[in-house]
PDB file of C-alpha atoms in Angstrom:
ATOM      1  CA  UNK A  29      36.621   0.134  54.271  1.00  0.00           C
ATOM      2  CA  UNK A  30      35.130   3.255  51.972  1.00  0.00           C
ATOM      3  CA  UNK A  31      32.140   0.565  51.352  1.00  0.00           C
ATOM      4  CA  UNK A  32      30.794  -3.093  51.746  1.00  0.00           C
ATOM      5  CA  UNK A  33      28.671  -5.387  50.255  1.00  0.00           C
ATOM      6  CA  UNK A  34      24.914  -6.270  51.698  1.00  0.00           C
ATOM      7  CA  UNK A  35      22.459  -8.552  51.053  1.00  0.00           C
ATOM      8  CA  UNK A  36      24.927  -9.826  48.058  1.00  0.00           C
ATOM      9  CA  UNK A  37      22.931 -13.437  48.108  1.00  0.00           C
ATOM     10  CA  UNK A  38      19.440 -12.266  48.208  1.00  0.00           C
ATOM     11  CA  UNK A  39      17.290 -13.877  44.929  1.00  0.00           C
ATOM     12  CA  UNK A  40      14.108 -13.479  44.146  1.00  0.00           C
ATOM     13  CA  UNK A  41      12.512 -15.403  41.060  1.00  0.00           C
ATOM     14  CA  UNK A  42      13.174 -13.089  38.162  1.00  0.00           C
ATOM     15  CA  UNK A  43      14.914 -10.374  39.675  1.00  0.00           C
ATOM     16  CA  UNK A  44      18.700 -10.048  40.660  1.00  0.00           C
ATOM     17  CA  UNK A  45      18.774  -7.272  43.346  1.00  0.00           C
ATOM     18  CA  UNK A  46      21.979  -6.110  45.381  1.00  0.00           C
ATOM     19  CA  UNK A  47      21.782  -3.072  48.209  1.00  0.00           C
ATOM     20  CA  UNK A  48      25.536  -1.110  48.273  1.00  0.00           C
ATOM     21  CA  UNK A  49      26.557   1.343  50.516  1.00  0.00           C
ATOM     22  CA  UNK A  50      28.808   4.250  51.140  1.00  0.00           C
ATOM     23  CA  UNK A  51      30.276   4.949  54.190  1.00  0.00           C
ATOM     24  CA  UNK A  52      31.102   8.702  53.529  1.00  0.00           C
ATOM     25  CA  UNK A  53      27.289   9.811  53.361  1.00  0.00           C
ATOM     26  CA  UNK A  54      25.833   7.157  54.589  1.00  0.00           C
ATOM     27  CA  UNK A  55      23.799   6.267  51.412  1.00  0.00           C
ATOM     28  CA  UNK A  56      22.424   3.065  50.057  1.00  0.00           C
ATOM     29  CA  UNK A  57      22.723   2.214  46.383  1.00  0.00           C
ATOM     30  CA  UNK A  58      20.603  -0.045  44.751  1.00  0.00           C
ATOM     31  CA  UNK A  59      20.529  -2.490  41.413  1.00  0.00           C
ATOM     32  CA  UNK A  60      17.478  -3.463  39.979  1.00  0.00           C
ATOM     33  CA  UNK A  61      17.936  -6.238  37.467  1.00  0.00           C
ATOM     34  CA  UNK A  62      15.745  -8.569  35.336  1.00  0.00           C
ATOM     35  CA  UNK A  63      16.935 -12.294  35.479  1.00  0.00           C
ATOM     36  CA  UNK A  64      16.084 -13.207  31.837  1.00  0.00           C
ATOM     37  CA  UNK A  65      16.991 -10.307  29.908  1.00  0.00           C
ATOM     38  CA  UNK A  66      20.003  -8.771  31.960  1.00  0.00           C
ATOM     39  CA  UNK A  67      18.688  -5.586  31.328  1.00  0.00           C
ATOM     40  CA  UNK A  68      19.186  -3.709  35.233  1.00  0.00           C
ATOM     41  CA  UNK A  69      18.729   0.151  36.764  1.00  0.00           C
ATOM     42  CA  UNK A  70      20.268   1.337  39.570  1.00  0.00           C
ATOM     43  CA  UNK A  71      18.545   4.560  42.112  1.00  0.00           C
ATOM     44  CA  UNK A  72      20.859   6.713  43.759  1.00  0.00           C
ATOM     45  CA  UNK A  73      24.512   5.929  42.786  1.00  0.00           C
ATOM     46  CA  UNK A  74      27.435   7.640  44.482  1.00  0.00           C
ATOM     47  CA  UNK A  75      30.175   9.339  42.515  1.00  0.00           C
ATOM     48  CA  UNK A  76      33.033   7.854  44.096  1.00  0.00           C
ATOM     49  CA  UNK A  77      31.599   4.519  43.995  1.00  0.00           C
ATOM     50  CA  UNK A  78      30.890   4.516  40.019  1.00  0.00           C
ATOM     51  CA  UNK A  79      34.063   1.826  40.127  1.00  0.00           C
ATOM     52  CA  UNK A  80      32.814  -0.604  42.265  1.00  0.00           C
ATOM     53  CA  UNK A  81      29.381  -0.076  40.537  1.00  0.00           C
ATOM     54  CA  UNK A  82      30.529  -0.526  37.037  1.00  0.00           C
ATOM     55  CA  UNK A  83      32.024  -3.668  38.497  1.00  0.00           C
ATOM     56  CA  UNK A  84      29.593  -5.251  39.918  1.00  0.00           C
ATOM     57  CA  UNK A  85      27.239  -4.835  36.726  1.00  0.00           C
ATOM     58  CA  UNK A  86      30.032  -6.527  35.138  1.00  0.00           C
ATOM     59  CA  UNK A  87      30.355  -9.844  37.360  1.00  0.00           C
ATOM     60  CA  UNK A  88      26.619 -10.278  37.558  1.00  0.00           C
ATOM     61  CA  UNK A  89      25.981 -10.087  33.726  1.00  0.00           C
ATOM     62  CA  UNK A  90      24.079  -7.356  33.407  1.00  0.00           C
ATOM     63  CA  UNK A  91      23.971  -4.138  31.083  1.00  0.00           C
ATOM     64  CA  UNK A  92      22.622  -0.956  32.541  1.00  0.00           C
ATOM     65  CA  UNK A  93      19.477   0.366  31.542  1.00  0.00           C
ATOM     66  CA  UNK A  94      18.793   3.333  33.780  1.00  0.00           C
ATOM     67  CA  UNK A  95      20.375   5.554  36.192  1.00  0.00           C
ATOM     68  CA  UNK A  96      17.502   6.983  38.570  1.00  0.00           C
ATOM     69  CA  UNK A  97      17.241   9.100  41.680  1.00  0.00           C
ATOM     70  CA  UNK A  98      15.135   9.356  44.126  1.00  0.00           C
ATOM     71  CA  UNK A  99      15.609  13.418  44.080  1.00  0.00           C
ATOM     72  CA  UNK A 100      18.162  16.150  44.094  1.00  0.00           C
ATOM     73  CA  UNK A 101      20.722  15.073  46.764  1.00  0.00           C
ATOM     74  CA  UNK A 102      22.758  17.189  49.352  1.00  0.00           C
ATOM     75  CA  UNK A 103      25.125  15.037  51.460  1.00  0.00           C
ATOM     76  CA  UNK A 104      26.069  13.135  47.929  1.00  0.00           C
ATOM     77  CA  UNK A 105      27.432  13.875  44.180  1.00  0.00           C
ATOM     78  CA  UNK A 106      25.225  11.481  42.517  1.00  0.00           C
ATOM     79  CA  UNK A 107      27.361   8.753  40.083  1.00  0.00           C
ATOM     80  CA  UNK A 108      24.879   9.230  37.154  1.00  0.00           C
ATOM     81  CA  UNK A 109      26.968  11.378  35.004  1.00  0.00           C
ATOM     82  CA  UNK A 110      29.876   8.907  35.284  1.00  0.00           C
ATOM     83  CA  UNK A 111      27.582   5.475  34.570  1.00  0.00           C
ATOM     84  CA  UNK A 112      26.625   7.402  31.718  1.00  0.00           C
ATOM     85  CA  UNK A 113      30.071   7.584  30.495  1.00  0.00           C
ATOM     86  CA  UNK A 114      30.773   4.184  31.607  1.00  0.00           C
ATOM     87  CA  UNK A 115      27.725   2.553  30.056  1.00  0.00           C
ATOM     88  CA  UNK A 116      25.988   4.666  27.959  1.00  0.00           C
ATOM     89  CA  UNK A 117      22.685   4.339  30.276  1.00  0.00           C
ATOM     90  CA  UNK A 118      20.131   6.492  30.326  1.00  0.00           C
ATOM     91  CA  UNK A 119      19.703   9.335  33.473  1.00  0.00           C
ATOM     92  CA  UNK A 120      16.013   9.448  35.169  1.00  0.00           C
ATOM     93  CA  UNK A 121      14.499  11.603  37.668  1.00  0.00           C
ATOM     94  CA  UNK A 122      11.481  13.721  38.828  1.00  0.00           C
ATOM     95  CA  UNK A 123      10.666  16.741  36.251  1.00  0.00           C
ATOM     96  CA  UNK A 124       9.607  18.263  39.589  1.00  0.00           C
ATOM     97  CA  UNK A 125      13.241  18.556  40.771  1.00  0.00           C
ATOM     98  CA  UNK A 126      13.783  21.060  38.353  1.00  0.00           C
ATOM     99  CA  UNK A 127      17.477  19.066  37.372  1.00  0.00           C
ATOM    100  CA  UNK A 128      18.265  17.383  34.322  1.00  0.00           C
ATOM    101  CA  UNK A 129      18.223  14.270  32.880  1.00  0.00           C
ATOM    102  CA  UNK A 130      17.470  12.160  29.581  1.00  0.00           C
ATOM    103  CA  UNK A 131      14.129  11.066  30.653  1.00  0.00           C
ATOM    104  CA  UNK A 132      12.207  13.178  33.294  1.00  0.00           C
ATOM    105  CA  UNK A 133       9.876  11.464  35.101  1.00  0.00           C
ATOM    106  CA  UNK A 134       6.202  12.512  36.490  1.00  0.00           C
ATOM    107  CA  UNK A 135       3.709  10.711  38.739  1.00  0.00           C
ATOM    108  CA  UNK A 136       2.674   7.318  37.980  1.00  0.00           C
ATOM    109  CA  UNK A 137       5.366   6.465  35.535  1.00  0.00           C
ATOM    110  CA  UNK A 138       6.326   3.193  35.059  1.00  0.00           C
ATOM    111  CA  UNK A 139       9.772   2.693  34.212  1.00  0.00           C
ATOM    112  CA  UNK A 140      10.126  -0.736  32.495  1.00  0.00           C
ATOM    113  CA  UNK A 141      13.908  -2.762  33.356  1.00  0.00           C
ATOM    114  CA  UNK A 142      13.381  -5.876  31.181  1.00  0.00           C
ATOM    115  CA  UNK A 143      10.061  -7.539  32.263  1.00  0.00           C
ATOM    116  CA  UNK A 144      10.323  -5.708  35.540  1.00  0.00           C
ATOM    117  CA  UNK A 145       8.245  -2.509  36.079  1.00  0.00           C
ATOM    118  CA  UNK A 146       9.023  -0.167  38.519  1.00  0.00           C
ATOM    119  CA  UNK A 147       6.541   2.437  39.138  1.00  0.00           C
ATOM    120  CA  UNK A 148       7.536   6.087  40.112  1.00  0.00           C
ATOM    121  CA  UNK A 149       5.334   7.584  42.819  1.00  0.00           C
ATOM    122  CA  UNK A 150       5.681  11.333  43.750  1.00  0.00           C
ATOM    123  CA  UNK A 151       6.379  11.869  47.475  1.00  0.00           C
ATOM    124  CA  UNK A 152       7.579  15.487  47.802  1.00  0.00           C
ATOM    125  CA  UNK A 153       8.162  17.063  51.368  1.00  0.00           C
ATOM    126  CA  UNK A 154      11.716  16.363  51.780  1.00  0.00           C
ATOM    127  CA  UNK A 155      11.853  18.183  48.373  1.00  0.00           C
ATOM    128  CA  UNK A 156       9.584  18.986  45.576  1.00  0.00           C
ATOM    129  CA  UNK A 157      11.255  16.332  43.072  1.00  0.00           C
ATOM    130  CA  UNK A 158      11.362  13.553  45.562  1.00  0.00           C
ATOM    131  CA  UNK A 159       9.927  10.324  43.807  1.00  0.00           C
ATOM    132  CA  UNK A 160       9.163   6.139  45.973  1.00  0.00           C
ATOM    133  CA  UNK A 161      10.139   3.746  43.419  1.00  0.00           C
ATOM    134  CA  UNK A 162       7.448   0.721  43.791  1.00  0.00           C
ATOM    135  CA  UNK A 163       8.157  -3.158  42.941  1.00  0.00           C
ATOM    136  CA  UNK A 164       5.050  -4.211  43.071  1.00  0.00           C
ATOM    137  CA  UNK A 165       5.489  -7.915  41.701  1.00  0.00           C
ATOM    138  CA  UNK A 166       8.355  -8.055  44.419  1.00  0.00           C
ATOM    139  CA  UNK A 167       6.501  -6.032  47.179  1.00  0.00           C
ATOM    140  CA  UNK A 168      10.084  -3.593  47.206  1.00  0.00           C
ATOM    141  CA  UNK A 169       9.845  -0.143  47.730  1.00  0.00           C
ATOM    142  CA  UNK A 170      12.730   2.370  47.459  1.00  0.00           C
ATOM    143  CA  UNK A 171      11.668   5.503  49.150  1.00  0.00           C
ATOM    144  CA  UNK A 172      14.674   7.676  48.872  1.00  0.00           C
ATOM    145  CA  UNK A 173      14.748   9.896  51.993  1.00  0.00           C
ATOM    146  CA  UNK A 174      11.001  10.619  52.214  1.00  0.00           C
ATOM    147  CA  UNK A 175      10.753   7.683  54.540  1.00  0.00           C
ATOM    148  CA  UNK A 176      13.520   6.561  56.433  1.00  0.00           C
ATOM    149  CA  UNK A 177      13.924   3.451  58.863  1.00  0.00           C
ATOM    150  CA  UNK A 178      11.879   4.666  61.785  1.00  0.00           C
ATOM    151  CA  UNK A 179      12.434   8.481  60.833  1.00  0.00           C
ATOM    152  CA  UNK A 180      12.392  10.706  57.874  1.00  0.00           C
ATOM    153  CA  UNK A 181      14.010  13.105  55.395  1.00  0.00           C
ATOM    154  CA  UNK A 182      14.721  16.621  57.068  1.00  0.00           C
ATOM    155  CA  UNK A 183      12.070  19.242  55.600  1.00  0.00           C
ATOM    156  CA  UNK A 184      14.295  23.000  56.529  1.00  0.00           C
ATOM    157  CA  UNK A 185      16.223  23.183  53.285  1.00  0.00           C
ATOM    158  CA  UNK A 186      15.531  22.567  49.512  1.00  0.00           C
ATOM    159  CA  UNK A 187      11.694  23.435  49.005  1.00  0.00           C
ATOM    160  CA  UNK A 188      11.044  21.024  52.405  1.00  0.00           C
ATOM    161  CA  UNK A 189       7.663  21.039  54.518  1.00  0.00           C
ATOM    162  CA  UNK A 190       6.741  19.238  56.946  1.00  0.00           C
ATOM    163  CA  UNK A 191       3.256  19.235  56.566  1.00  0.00           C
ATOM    164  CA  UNK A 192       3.300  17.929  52.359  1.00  0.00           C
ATOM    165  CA  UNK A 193       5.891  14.953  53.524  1.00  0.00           C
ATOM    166  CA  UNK A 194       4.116  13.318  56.311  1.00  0.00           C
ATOM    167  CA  UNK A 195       0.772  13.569  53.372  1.00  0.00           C
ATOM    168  CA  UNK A 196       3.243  12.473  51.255  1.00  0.00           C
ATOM    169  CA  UNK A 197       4.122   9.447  53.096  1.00  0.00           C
ATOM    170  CA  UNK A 198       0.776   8.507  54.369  1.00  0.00           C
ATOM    171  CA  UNK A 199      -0.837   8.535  51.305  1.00  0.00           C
ATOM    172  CA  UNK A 200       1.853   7.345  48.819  1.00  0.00           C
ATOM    173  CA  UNK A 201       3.843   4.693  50.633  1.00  0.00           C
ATOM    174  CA  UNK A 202       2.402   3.970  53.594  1.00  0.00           C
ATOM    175  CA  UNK A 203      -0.656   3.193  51.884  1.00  0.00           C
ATOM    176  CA  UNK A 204       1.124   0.392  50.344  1.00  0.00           C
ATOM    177  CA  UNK A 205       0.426  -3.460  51.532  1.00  0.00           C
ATOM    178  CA  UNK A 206       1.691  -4.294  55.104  1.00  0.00           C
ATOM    179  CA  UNK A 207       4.716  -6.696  53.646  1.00  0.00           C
ATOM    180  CA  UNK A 208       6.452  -4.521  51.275  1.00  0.00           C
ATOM    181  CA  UNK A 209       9.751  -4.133  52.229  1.00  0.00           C
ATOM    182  CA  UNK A 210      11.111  -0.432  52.528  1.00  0.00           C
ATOM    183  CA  UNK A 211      14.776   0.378  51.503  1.00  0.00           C
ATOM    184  CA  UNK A 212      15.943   3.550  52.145  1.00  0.00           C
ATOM    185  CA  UNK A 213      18.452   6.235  50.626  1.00  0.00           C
ATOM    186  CA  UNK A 214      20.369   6.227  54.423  1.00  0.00           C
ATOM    187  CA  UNK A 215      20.751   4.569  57.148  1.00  0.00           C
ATOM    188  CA  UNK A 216      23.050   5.921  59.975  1.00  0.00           C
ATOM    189  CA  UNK A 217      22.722   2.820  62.516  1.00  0.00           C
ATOM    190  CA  UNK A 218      23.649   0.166  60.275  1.00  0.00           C
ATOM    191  CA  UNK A 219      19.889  -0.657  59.370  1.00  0.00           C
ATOM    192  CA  UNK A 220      19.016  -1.837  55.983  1.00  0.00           C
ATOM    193  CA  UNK A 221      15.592  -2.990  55.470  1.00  0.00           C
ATOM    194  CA  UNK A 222      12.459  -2.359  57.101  1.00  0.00           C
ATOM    195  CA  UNK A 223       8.737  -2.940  55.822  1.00  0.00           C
ATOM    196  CA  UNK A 224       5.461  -1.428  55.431  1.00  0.00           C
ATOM    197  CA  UNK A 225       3.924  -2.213  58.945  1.00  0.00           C
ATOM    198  CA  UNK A 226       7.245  -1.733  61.284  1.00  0.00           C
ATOM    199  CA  UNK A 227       7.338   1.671  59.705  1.00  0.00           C
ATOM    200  CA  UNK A 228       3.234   2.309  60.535  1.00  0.00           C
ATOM    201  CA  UNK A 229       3.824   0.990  64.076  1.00  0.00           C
ATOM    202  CA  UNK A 230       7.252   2.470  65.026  1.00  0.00           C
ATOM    203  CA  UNK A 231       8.422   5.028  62.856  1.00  0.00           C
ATOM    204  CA  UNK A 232       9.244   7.693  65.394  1.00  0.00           C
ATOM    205  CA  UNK A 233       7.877  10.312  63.490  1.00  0.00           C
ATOM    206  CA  UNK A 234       5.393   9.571  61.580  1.00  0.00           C
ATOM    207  CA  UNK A 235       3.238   7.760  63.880  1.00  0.00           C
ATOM    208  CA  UNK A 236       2.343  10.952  65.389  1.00  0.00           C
ATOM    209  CA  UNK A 237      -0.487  13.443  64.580  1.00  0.00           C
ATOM    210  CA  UNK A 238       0.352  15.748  61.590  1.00  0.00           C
ATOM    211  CA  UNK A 239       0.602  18.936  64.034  1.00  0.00           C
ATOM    212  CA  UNK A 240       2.842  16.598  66.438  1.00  0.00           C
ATOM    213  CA  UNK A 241       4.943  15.725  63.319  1.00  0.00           C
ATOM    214  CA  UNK A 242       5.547  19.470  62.245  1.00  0.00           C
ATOM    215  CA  UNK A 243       6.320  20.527  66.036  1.00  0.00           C
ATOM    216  CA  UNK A 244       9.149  17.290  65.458  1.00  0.00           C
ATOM    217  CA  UNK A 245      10.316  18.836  62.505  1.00  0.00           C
ATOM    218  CA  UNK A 246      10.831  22.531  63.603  1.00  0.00           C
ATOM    219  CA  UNK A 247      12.957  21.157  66.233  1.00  0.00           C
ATOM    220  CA  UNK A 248      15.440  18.755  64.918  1.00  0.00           C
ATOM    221  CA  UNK A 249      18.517  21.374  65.217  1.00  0.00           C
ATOM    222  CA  UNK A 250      20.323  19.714  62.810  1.00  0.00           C
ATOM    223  CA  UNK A 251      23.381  21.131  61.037  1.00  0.00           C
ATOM    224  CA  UNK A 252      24.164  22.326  57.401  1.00  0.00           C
ATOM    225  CA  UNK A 253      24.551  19.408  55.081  1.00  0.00           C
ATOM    226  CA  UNK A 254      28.603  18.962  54.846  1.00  0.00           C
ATOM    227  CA  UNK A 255      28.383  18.586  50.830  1.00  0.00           C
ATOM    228  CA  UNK A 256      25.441  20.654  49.892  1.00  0.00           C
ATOM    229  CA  UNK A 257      27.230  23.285  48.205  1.00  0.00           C
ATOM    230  CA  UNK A 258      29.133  21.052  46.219  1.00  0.00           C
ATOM    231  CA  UNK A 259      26.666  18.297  45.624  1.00  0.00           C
ATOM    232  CA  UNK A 260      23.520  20.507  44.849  1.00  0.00           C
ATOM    233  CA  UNK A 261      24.421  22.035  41.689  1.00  0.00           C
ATOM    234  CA  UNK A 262      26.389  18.954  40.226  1.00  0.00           C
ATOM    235  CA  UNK A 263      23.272  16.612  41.033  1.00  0.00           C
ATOM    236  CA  UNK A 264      21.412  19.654  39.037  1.00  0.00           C
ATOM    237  CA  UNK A 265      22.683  18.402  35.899  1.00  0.00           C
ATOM    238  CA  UNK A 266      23.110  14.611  36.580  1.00  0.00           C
ATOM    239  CA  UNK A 267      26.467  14.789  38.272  1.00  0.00           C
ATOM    240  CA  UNK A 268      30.045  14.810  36.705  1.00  0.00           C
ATOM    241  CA  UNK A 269      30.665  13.104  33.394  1.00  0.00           C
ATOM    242  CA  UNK A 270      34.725  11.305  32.505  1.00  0.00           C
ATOM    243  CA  UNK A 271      34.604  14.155  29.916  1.00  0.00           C
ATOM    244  CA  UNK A 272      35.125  16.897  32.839  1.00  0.00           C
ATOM    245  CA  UNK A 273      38.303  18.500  33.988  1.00  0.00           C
ATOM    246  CA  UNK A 274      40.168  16.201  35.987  1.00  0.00           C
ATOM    247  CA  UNK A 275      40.799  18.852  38.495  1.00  0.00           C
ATOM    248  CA  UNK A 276      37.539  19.049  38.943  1.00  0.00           C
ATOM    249  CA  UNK A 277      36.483  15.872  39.660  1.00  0.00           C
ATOM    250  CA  UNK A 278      39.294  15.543  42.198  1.00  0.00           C
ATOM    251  CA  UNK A 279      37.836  18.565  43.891  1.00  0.00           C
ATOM    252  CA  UNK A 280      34.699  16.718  43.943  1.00  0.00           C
ATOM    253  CA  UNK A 281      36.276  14.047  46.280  1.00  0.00           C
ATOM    254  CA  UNK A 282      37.859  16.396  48.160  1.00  0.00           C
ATOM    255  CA  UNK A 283      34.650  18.237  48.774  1.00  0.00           C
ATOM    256  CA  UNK A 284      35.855  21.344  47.653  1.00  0.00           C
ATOM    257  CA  UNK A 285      33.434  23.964  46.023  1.00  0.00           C
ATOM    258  CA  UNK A 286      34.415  24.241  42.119  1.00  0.00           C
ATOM    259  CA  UNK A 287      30.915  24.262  40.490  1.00  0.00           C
ATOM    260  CA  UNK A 288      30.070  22.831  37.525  1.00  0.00           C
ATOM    261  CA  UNK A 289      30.311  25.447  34.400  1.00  0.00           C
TER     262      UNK A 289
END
């Protein structure tokens, strides 16, 4: 199966919430929707997956509002260009990512889905545009991959330190009451929740000293991201739109490197 279906039964009062995922990069996708007026965003949406997306909206009622990320992706072509198409939504992320979008997004923002207000919190380390995306009246937080389940984003490409994210993390999510729950961008052991106070008690990383956390960092050997040269400069400009060269979107799939002009 290219994806499945979690948490498809989980209601809360006022807000209809789904978590998707993709099993070629490992990403979550989320929809955020208000119960009485139907109005619904969704954070981090997957090119290939724009389909099943689109469909889902569809069987749940609900019109899209907003397409946001949680930052510039690498492993990814983000989906927003193609929702746009599909729905005429509007595209959101951090001005500090330096990509584009119809409404760019800065610290403290609240981004307003229905009755439902999401705040936008700045947590750069991972990158400089990476933005949390806080529930408060449903104690949900969607922190992208500054703060993974029990780990974190890698901090050795795209503007990363170490030393900014684990401030970033302590100050601007962490910080956050004991019974949030945290959903992630990834997850590459099948986890998809975890809260507030697992993540201050057993995040592998980030329950060490900052100096401890850096040493961590500087020694993760991973590899090159697989799609960063493809996904980088398509997510610069909100990813690939049904307008573009059909070519060219089936390169995208394909993961082969035809830039966007």
């Amino acid at each position: 199966l290219q994806h499945y279906f979690i948490q498809s039964n989980l209601r809360m009062s006022g807000l209809v919430f789904r978590q998707l995922f993709d099993t070629a990069s490992s990403t979550y996708t989320y929809i955020i929707g208000c119960a009485v007026t139907r109005l619904a965003a969704i954070v981090d949406p997957v090119y290939e997956k724009v389909n099943r997306d689109v469909g889902i909206l569809s069987e749940l009622d609900l019109k899209l509002q907003y397409a946001l990320n949680t930052h510039m992706h690498a492993d990814h072509v983000t989906g927003t260009g193609a929702l746009k198409s599909a729905t005429s939504c509007k595209s959101m992320i951090s001005a500090a990512s330096g990509a584009k979008a119809d409404l760019l997004l800065n610290d403290n923002d609240v981004v307003n889905i229905g009755n439902l207000k999401l705040e936008a919190r700045s947590t750069p380390g991972h990158t400089d545009g990476c933005m949390t995306y806080v529930l408060h009246d449903h104690k949900l937080c969607f922190t992208g991959d500054a703060l993974l389940i029990r780990g974190c984003g890698r901090t050795d490409f795209q503007q990363g330190c170490s030393s900014l994210l684990f401030k970033s993390v302590h100050d601007r999510i962490l910080s956050l009451p004991e019974e949030f729950s945290v959903y992630p961008a990834h997850d590459y052991q099948g986890r998809t929740q975890s809260s507030i106070r697992e993540e201050k008690l057993y995040n592998l990383r980030l329950t060490k000293s900052e100096e401890e956390f850096i040493q961590i960092m500087e020694n993760l050997g991973l590899k090159y991201p697989a799609k960063i040269d493809v996904s980088v400069p398509w997510n610069a400009i909100c990813g690939p739109t049904e307008a573009d060269d059909k070519e060219i979107l089936a390169d995208i799939v394909a993961n082969k490197f035809n830039p966007p002009t």
